[in-house]
CSV table of C-alpha atoms in Angstrom, one decimal:
chain,number,residue,atom,x,y,z
A,6,MET,CA,24.3,-9.2,22.7
A,7,SER,CA,20.9,-8.8,24.3
A,8,GLU,CA,17.5,-10.1,23.5
A,9,LEU,CA,14.1,-8.7,24.3
A,10,ARG,CA,11.1,-11.0,24.3
A,11,THR,CA,7.6,-9.4,24.5
A,12,ASN,CA,4.2,-9.8,22.9
A,13,ARG,CA,3.3,-6.1,22.8
A,14,ILE,CA,5.2,-2.9,22.2
A,15,VAL,CA,3.5,0.5,23.0
A,16,PRO,CA,4.6,3.9,24.0
A,17,LYS,CA,5.3,4.4,27.7
A,18,ASP,CA,2.1,6.4,28.2
A,19,GLY,CA,0.0,4.1,26.2
A,20,LEU,CA,-1.4,4.2,22.6
A,21,PRO,CA,-2.8,7.5,21.4
A,22,SER,CA,-6.4,7.1,20.1
A,23,GLY,CA,-6.6,5.6,16.7
A,24,SER,CA,-3.0,4.4,16.6
A,25,SER,CA,-1.2,1.1,17.0
A,26,GLY,CA,2.1,0.2,18.5
A,27,GLY,CA,5.3,-1.6,17.5
A,28,ILE,CA,5.9,-4.7,15.4
A,29,VAL,CA,6.2,-7.9,17.4
A,30,GLN,CA,6.8,-10.4,14.6
A,31,ILE,CA,7.0,-10.8,10.8
A,32,LYS,CA,6.3,-13.7,8.5
A,33,TYR,CA,7.1,-13.6,4.8
A,34,ALA,CA,7.1,-15.7,1.6
A,35,ILE,CA,8.8,-15.3,-1.7
A,36,LYS,CA,7.5,-16.7,-5.0
A,37,ASN,CA,10.3,-17.4,-7.4
A,38,GLY,CA,8.4,-19.4,-10.0
A,39,THR,CA,6.1,-18.2,-12.7
A,40,GLN,CA,2.4,-18.7,-13.1
A,41,SER,CA,-0.2,-17.7,-15.7
A,42,PHE,CA,-4.0,-17.1,-15.5
A,43,ALA,CA,-6.4,-17.6,-18.3
A,44,SER,CA,-9.3,-15.2,-18.7
A,45,GLN,CA,-12.1,-15.7,-16.2
A,46,GLY,CA,-15.6,-14.4,-15.8
A,47,TYR,CA,-16.5,-11.6,-13.4
A,48,SER,CA,-18.3,-13.9,-11.0
A,49,ASP,CA,-15.9,-16.8,-11.1
A,50,THR,CA,-13.8,-17.7,-8.1
A,51,PRO,CA,-10.4,-15.9,-8.4
A,52,THR,CA,-7.4,-18.2,-8.7
A,53,ASP,CA,-4.8,-18.5,-5.9
A,54,ILE,CA,-1.2,-17.4,-6.7
A,55,SER,CA,0.8,-20.4,-5.6
A,56,GLY,CA,3.5,-19.8,-3.0
A,57,LEU,CA,2.2,-16.3,-2.2
A,58,SER,CA,0.7,-17.0,1.2
A,59,VAL,CA,1.8,-16.7,4.8
A,60,SER,CA,0.5,-18.1,8.0
A,61,ILE,CA,0.9,-16.0,11.1
A,62,THR,CA,-0.2,-16.7,14.7
A,63,PRO,CA,-0.9,-13.4,16.5
A,64,THR,CA,0.3,-13.4,20.1
A,65,ARG,CA,-2.6,-11.3,21.2
A,66,SER,CA,-6.2,-11.0,19.9
A,67,ASP,CA,-6.0,-7.2,19.8
A,68,SER,CA,-3.1,-7.1,17.5
A,69,LYS,CA,-3.4,-5.9,13.9
A,70,ILE,CA,-1.8,-7.6,10.9
A,71,LEU,CA,-0.2,-5.4,8.2
A,72,VAL,CA,-0.1,-7.4,5.0
A,73,GLN,CA,2.1,-6.1,2.2
A,74,VAL,CA,2.4,-7.7,-1.3
A,75,ASN,CA,4.6,-6.9,-4.3
A,76,ILE,CA,4.0,-8.8,-7.6
A,77,GLY,CA,5.8,-8.6,-10.9
A,78,CYS,CA,3.2,-9.1,-13.5
A,79,HIS,CA,2.2,-8.6,-17.1
A,80,GLY,CA,-1.1,-8.7,-19.0
A,81,SER,CA,-1.0,-10.1,-22.5
A,82,THR,CA,-3.6,-7.9,-24.0
A,83,GLY,CA,-5.1,-4.5,-23.8
A,84,ASN,CA,-8.7,-3.8,-22.6
A,85,ALA,CA,-8.2,-6.3,-19.8
A,86,ALA,CA,-8.9,-5.8,-16.1
A,87,ASN,CA,-6.1,-7.6,-14.2
A,88,THR,CA,-6.9,-7.8,-10.5
A,89,PHE,CA,-5.3,-9.0,-7.3
A,90,ARG,CA,-6.8,-9.6,-3.9
A,91,ILE,CA,-5.8,-10.5,-0.4
A,92,TYR,CA,-7.8,-13.1,1.5
A,93,ARG,CA,-7.8,-14.1,5.2
A,94,GLY,CA,-8.6,-17.7,4.9
A,95,SER,CA,-11.6,-17.7,2.6
A,96,THR,CA,-12.6,-14.1,3.3
A,97,ASN,CA,-11.8,-11.4,0.9
A,98,ILE,CA,-10.4,-8.5,2.9
A,99,THR,CA,-9.6,-6.1,0.1
A,100,VAL,CA,-12.9,-5.0,-1.2
A,101,THR,CA,-16.2,-3.9,0.3
A,102,SER,CA,-19.6,-5.4,-0.4
A,103,ALA,CA,-20.1,-2.6,-2.9
A,104,ASN,CA,-17.3,-3.9,-5.0
A,105,THR,CA,-18.3,-7.5,-5.7
A,106,ASP,CA,-17.1,-8.6,-9.1
A,107,ASN,CA,-13.6,-9.7,-10.0
A,108,ARG,CA,-12.6,-6.5,-11.6
A,109,HIS,CA,-12.4,-5.0,-8.1
A,110,GLY,CA,-9.4,-5.9,-5.9
A,111,ALA,CA,-6.5,-4.7,-3.9
A,112,THR,CA,-4.9,-3.5,-7.1
A,113,VAL,CA,-5.9,-3.4,-10.7
A,114,PHE,CA,-4.1,-2.7,-13.9
A,115,TYR,CA,-5.8,-1.9,-17.1
A,116,ASN,CA,-4.9,-0.3,-20.4
A,117,SER,CA,-7.6,0.6,-22.9
A,118,ASN,CA,-4.9,0.8,-25.6
A,119,ASN,CA,-4.7,-2.4,-27.5
A,120,THR,CA,-1.3,-3.4,-26.2
A,121,SER,CA,0.0,-5.7,-23.4
A,122,MET,CA,1.1,-4.0,-20.2
A,123,GLY,CA,3.6,-4.8,-17.5
A,124,ILE,CA,3.5,-3.1,-14.2
A,125,PRO,CA,4.6,-3.8,-10.6
A,126,ALA,CA,1.6,-4.4,-8.4
A,127,SER,CA,2.1,-3.2,-4.8
A,128,PHE,CA,-0.7,-3.3,-2.3
A,129,SER,CA,-1.4,-3.7,1.4
A,130,VAL,CA,-4.1,-4.1,3.9
A,131,LEU,CA,-4.3,-3.6,7.7
A,132,ASP,CA,-6.4,-6.4,9.1
A,133,SER,CA,-7.8,-7.0,12.6
A,134,PRO,CA,-8.3,-10.8,12.8
A,135,ALA,CA,-9.2,-10.8,16.5
A,136,THR,CA,-7.7,-14.2,17.2
A,137,THR,CA,-4.6,-15.9,18.5
A,138,SER,CA,-5.1,-18.8,16.2
A,139,ALA,CA,-2.9,-19.4,13.1
A,140,THR,CA,-4.2,-17.1,10.4
A,141,THR,CA,-3.4,-17.5,6.7
A,142,TYR,CA,-3.2,-14.7,4.2
A,143,LYS,CA,-3.2,-15.5,0.5
A,144,VAL,CA,-3.3,-13.6,-2.8
A,145,THR,CA,-5.4,-14.3,-5.8
A,146,GLY,CA,-5.2,-13.2,-9.4
A,147,PHE,CA,-7.8,-12.5,-12.1
A,148,THR,CA,-8.0,-11.3,-15.6
A,149,ASN,CA,-11.0,-10.9,-17.9
A,150,ALA,CA,-9.1,-11.0,-21.2
A,151,GLY,CA,-6.0,-12.7,-22.5
A,152,THR,CA,-3.6,-14.1,-20.0
A,153,LEU,CA,-2.2,-12.6,-16.7
A,154,TYR,CA,1.4,-13.6,-16.2
A,155,ILE,CA,3.1,-13.6,-12.8
A,156,ASN,CA,6.9,-13.1,-12.6
A,157,ARG,CA,7.4,-13.3,-16.4
A,158,LEU,CA,6.8,-11.5,-19.7
A,159,PRO,CA,4.0,-12.8,-22.0
A,160,GLY,CA,6.2,-14.0,-24.9
A,161,ASP,CA,9.4,-14.8,-23.1
A,162,ASN,CA,9.8,-16.9,-20.0
A,163,SER,CA,13.4,-16.0,-19.5
A,164,TRP,CA,12.7,-12.5,-18.2
A,165,ASN,CA,11.6,-13.0,-14.6
A,166,THR,CA,10.9,-11.2,-11.4
A,167,VAL,CA,10.1,-12.5,-7.9
A,168,SER,CA,7.0,-11.7,-5.9
A,169,THR,CA,6.7,-11.3,-2.1
A,170,ILE,CA,4.1,-11.2,0.7
A,171,THR,CA,4.9,-10.0,4.2
A,172,ALA,CA,2.7,-10.1,7.3
A,173,MET,CA,3.6,-8.0,10.3
A,174,GLU,CA,1.9,-8.3,13.7
A,175,VAL,CA,1.4,-4.7,15.0
A,176,SER,CA,0.6,-4.2,18.6
A,177,GLY,CA,-3.0,-3.1,19.2
B,10,MET,CA,2.5,-15.9,29.0
B,11,SER,CA,1.7,-12.5,27.8
B,12,SER,CA,4.1,-9.6,28.3
B,13,GLU,CA,4.0,-5.9,27.4
B,14,LEU,CA,6.8,-3.5,26.7
B,15,ARG,CA,6.1,0.1,27.4
B,16,VAL,CA,8.8,2.2,26.0
B,17,ASP,CA,9.3,5.3,23.8
B,18,LYS,CA,12.5,4.3,22.1
B,19,ILE,CA,14.0,1.0,20.8
B,20,ILE,CA,17.5,0.9,19.6
B,21,PRO,CA,20.1,-1.9,19.1
B,22,THR,CA,22.6,-2.3,22.0
B,23,THR,CA,25.3,-1.0,19.6
B,24,GLY,CA,23.3,2.2,18.9
B,25,VAL,CA,21.4,3.5,15.9
B,26,PRO,CA,23.0,2.5,12.6
B,27,THR,CA,24.2,5.3,10.3
B,28,SER,CA,21.4,6.5,8.0
B,29,GLY,CA,19.0,4.2,9.7
B,30,GLY,CA,16.8,3.7,12.7
B,31,GLY,CA,15.8,1.3,15.4
B,32,GLY,CA,12.5,-0.3,16.3
B,33,ILE,CA,9.0,1.0,15.6
B,34,ILE,CA,7.2,2.6,18.5
B,35,GLN,CA,3.8,3.5,17.1
B,36,MET,CA,1.9,3.5,13.9
B,37,VAL,CA,-1.1,5.3,12.5
B,38,TYR,CA,-3.0,4.5,9.3
B,39,ALA,CA,-5.8,5.7,7.1
B,40,THR,CA,-7.7,3.5,4.7
B,41,HIS,CA,-10.0,4.3,1.8
B,42,ASP,CA,-12.5,1.7,0.8
B,43,GLY,CA,-12.6,2.5,-2.9
B,44,SER,CA,-16.0,4.1,-2.9
B,45,ALA,CA,-14.9,7.2,-5.0
B,46,HIS,CA,-12.1,8.7,-7.0
B,47,TYR,CA,-9.7,11.3,-5.7
B,48,THR,CA,-9.2,13.6,-8.7
B,49,THR,CA,-7.7,17.0,-9.6
B,50,THR,CA,-7.5,19.1,-12.7
B,51,SER,CA,-4.7,21.2,-11.3
B,52,GLY,CA,-1.3,21.4,-13.0
B,53,SER,CA,0.2,22.3,-9.6
B,54,TRP,CA,0.1,20.2,-6.4
B,55,ALA,CA,-3.4,20.2,-4.9
B,56,VAL,CA,-4.9,18.5,-1.9
B,57,LEU,CA,-6.8,15.4,-3.1
B,58,THR,CA,-10.4,15.2,-2.1
B,59,SER,CA,-13.2,12.8,-2.7
B,60,SER,CA,-16.9,12.2,-2.0
B,61,GLY,CA,-15.7,9.2,-0.1
B,62,SER,CA,-13.9,9.0,3.2
B,63,PRO,CA,-11.4,10.1,4.3
B,64,SER,CA,-11.3,13.4,2.5
B,65,PRO,CA,-8.7,14.7,2.4
B,66,PHE,CA,-6.7,11.5,2.6
B,67,GLU,CA,-4.4,12.2,5.6
B,68,LEU,CA,-3.2,11.1,9.0
B,69,ASN,CA,-1.5,12.6,12.0
B,70,ILE,CA,1.2,11.3,14.2
B,71,THR,CA,3.0,12.8,17.2
B,72,PRO,CA,6.6,11.6,17.5
B,73,LYS,CA,7.9,10.8,21.0
B,74,PHE,CA,11.3,12.3,20.1
B,75,ASN,CA,12.5,14.9,17.7
B,76,THR,CA,15.1,12.5,16.6
B,77,SER,CA,12.6,9.9,15.4
B,78,LEU,CA,12.1,9.0,11.8
B,79,ILE,CA,8.7,8.6,10.2
B,80,LEU,CA,8.3,5.8,7.7
B,81,VAL,CA,5.4,6.7,5.4
B,82,GLN,CA,4.0,4.0,3.1
B,83,TYR,CA,1.2,4.2,0.6
B,84,THR,CA,-0.5,1.6,-1.7
B,85,GLY,CA,-3.4,2.2,-4.0
B,86,ASN,CA,-4.2,2.5,-7.6
B,87,GLY,CA,-4.1,5.4,-10.0
B,88,GLN,CA,-5.3,6.2,-13.5
B,89,GLN,CA,-3.8,8.4,-16.1
B,90,VAL,CA,-5.2,11.8,-17.1
B,91,ASN,CA,-8.1,11.3,-19.4
B,92,THR,CA,-6.2,12.8,-22.3
B,93,GLN,CA,-3.3,11.4,-24.1
B,94,ASN,CA,0.4,11.9,-23.4
B,95,THR,CA,0.2,13.2,-19.8
B,96,MET,CA,0.2,11.6,-16.4
B,97,SER,CA,-1.4,11.6,-13.0
B,98,ALA,CA,1.0,12.2,-10.2
B,99,LEU,CA,0.8,11.5,-6.5
B,100,SER,CA,2.8,12.8,-3.5
B,101,VAL,CA,2.7,13.2,0.2
B,102,PHE,CA,3.1,16.6,2.0
B,103,ARG,CA,4.2,16.9,5.6
B,104,THR,CA,3.0,19.7,7.8
B,105,VAL,CA,4.2,20.3,11.3
B,106,THR,CA,1.6,22.1,13.5
B,107,GLY,CA,2.1,25.8,12.8
B,108,GLY,CA,4.3,25.3,9.8
B,109,SER,CA,3.9,25.1,6.0
B,110,ALA,CA,3.3,22.0,3.8
B,111,VAL,CA,6.5,20.4,2.5
B,112,ASN,CA,6.5,18.0,-0.5
B,113,LEU,CA,8.3,14.8,0.4
B,114,GLY,CA,8.5,13.9,-3.3
B,115,HIS,CA,9.9,15.5,-6.4
B,116,ASN,CA,8.2,18.8,-7.4
B,117,THR,CA,7.5,17.6,-10.9
B,118,CYS,CA,6.0,14.1,-10.5
B,119,GLY,CA,6.0,13.4,-6.8
B,120,LEU,CA,6.5,9.9,-5.5
B,121,ALA,CA,4.4,7.9,-8.0
B,122,ASN,CA,2.8,8.5,-11.3
B,123,ILE,CA,1.0,6.8,-14.2
B,124,GLY,CA,0.6,7.7,-17.8
B,125,ASP,CA,0.3,6.3,-21.3
B,126,TYR,CA,2.5,8.0,-24.0
B,127,SER,CA,1.5,5.9,-26.9
B,128,GLY,CA,0.0,8.9,-28.5
B,129,SER,CA,-3.0,7.2,-30.0
B,130,GLY,CA,-5.5,9.3,-28.0
B,131,SER,CA,-8.5,8.3,-26.0
B,132,VAL,CA,-6.6,5.7,-24.1
B,133,TYR,CA,-6.3,5.3,-20.4
B,134,ALA,CA,-4.3,3.1,-18.1
B,135,THR,CA,-4.9,2.1,-14.6
B,136,GLY,CA,-2.3,0.6,-12.3
B,137,SER,CA,-0.6,0.3,-9.0
B,138,MET,CA,0.6,3.5,-7.3
B,139,ALA,CA,2.8,2.9,-4.3
B,140,PHE,CA,5.6,4.6,-2.4
B,141,GLN,CA,7.5,4.6,0.8
B,142,VAL,CA,9.5,7.5,2.1
B,143,VAL,CA,11.4,8.1,5.3
B,144,ASP,CA,10.9,11.6,6.8
B,145,ALA,CA,12.7,13.3,9.6
B,146,PRO,CA,10.3,16.0,10.9
B,147,ASN,CA,12.5,17.0,13.8
B,148,THR,CA,9.6,17.7,16.2
B,149,THR,CA,7.5,16.3,19.0
B,150,ASN,CA,4.5,18.3,17.8
B,151,SER,CA,1.7,16.7,15.8
B,152,VAL,CA,2.8,16.0,12.2
B,153,ASN,CA,0.3,15.8,9.4
B,154,TYR,CA,0.8,13.7,6.2
B,155,LYS,CA,-1.6,14.5,3.4
B,156,LEU,CA,-1.8,13.1,-0.1
B,157,TYR,CA,-1.6,15.6,-3.0
B,158,GLY,CA,-2.0,15.1,-6.7
B,159,LYS,CA,-1.6,16.9,-10.0
B,160,THR,CA,-1.7,16.5,-13.7
B,161,GLN,CA,1.6,16.6,-15.5
B,162,ASN,CA,0.7,19.7,-17.6
B,163,GLY,CA,-2.6,20.9,-16.3
B,164,SER,CA,-4.6,19.2,-19.1
B,165,GLY,CA,-7.6,17.0,-18.3
B,166,THR,CA,-8.5,15.3,-15.0
B,167,ALA,CA,-5.9,13.3,-13.1
B,168,TYR,CA,-7.0,10.2,-11.0
B,169,PRO,CA,-4.1,9.8,-8.6
B,170,ILE,CA,-6.3,7.6,-6.4
B,171,HIS,CA,-8.8,5.5,-8.4
B,172,SER,CA,-12.0,4.1,-6.9
B,173,GLN,CA,-12.8,0.4,-6.5
B,174,VAL,CA,-9.4,-0.3,-5.0
B,175,ARG,CA,-8.6,-0.1,-1.4
B,176,ALA,CA,-5.9,2.5,-0.7
B,177,THR,CA,-3.9,2.5,2.5
B,178,LEU,CA,-1.6,5.2,4.0
B,179,VAL,CA,0.6,4.2,7.0
B,180,ALA,CA,3.0,6.2,9.1
B,181,MET,CA,5.3,4.5,11.5
B,182,GLU,CA,7.6,6.2,14.1
B,183,VAL,CA,11.0,4.6,13.9
B,184,SER,CA,13.4,5.2,16.9
B,185,ALA,CA,16.5,7.2,16.1
């Protein structure tokens, strides 16, 4: 048994331009419970998904953080924009300034047919927090019609999934 | 105390596991900010382009060893073809410098797809399109991974990468 302790992993000759190195540490969280979101307005503050957040303390300020999220979800009605976002602290890191209302996010599911829709939501972002302080990543949910359900079906709370968030520190 | 490991291969002391790999040596990524769709009307696999950046949606990585594996991961959103009963499909093609493009997904629907088959017409569905695939390019030359799309049957316009949602393509070299 051997153990290697290091804060940075890069190729022997250094990092090629535009690339990153190895993974130094991983933090993760699993949400087992269910949650539901009532319809909100486009300019309302999106709602946090409880239990779907991680705090990671980068070992170097030049590290990047790869955040990956998988959510089992279902929208109760058609013609609804169901949106998820990733936040670093209070900062939305999944959309640009050109995409400002709540219909824009890290992932969206929508069906113009007048039926409910279930879909796995998988999304990720590569962040450069430029800090060695503890950094929290959280996920928010939003719908503009009906109800957005996390980890369950609309009409039956006995059919469930789990949702996950993983944050990896990647050597910069 | 800060330390740095400079190494081209990381494997467990007991060796590389069967059908697996060791540590990650390097990573490259490409991100689309959601400013425009990537569309195609082709019923055959076609390079996805956009008025946004990057176009095409691609990245390049040069493995340190020809035994290395490349873990390719993608997340984004897609929208079905704007006609009923067909789908938008997404895949990634690998091209080693000097070689031909190889589809890492299935020839029919690739690695991810989205469609609505309710048959009522004039409907469209938008949703998560994500995949991960492990590739063994068997080279130390530059390897290109590029996103391709198609419609299921060549009817209408496919939206394998929808706008307004950030899409991310990542390739990691895994020691093996």
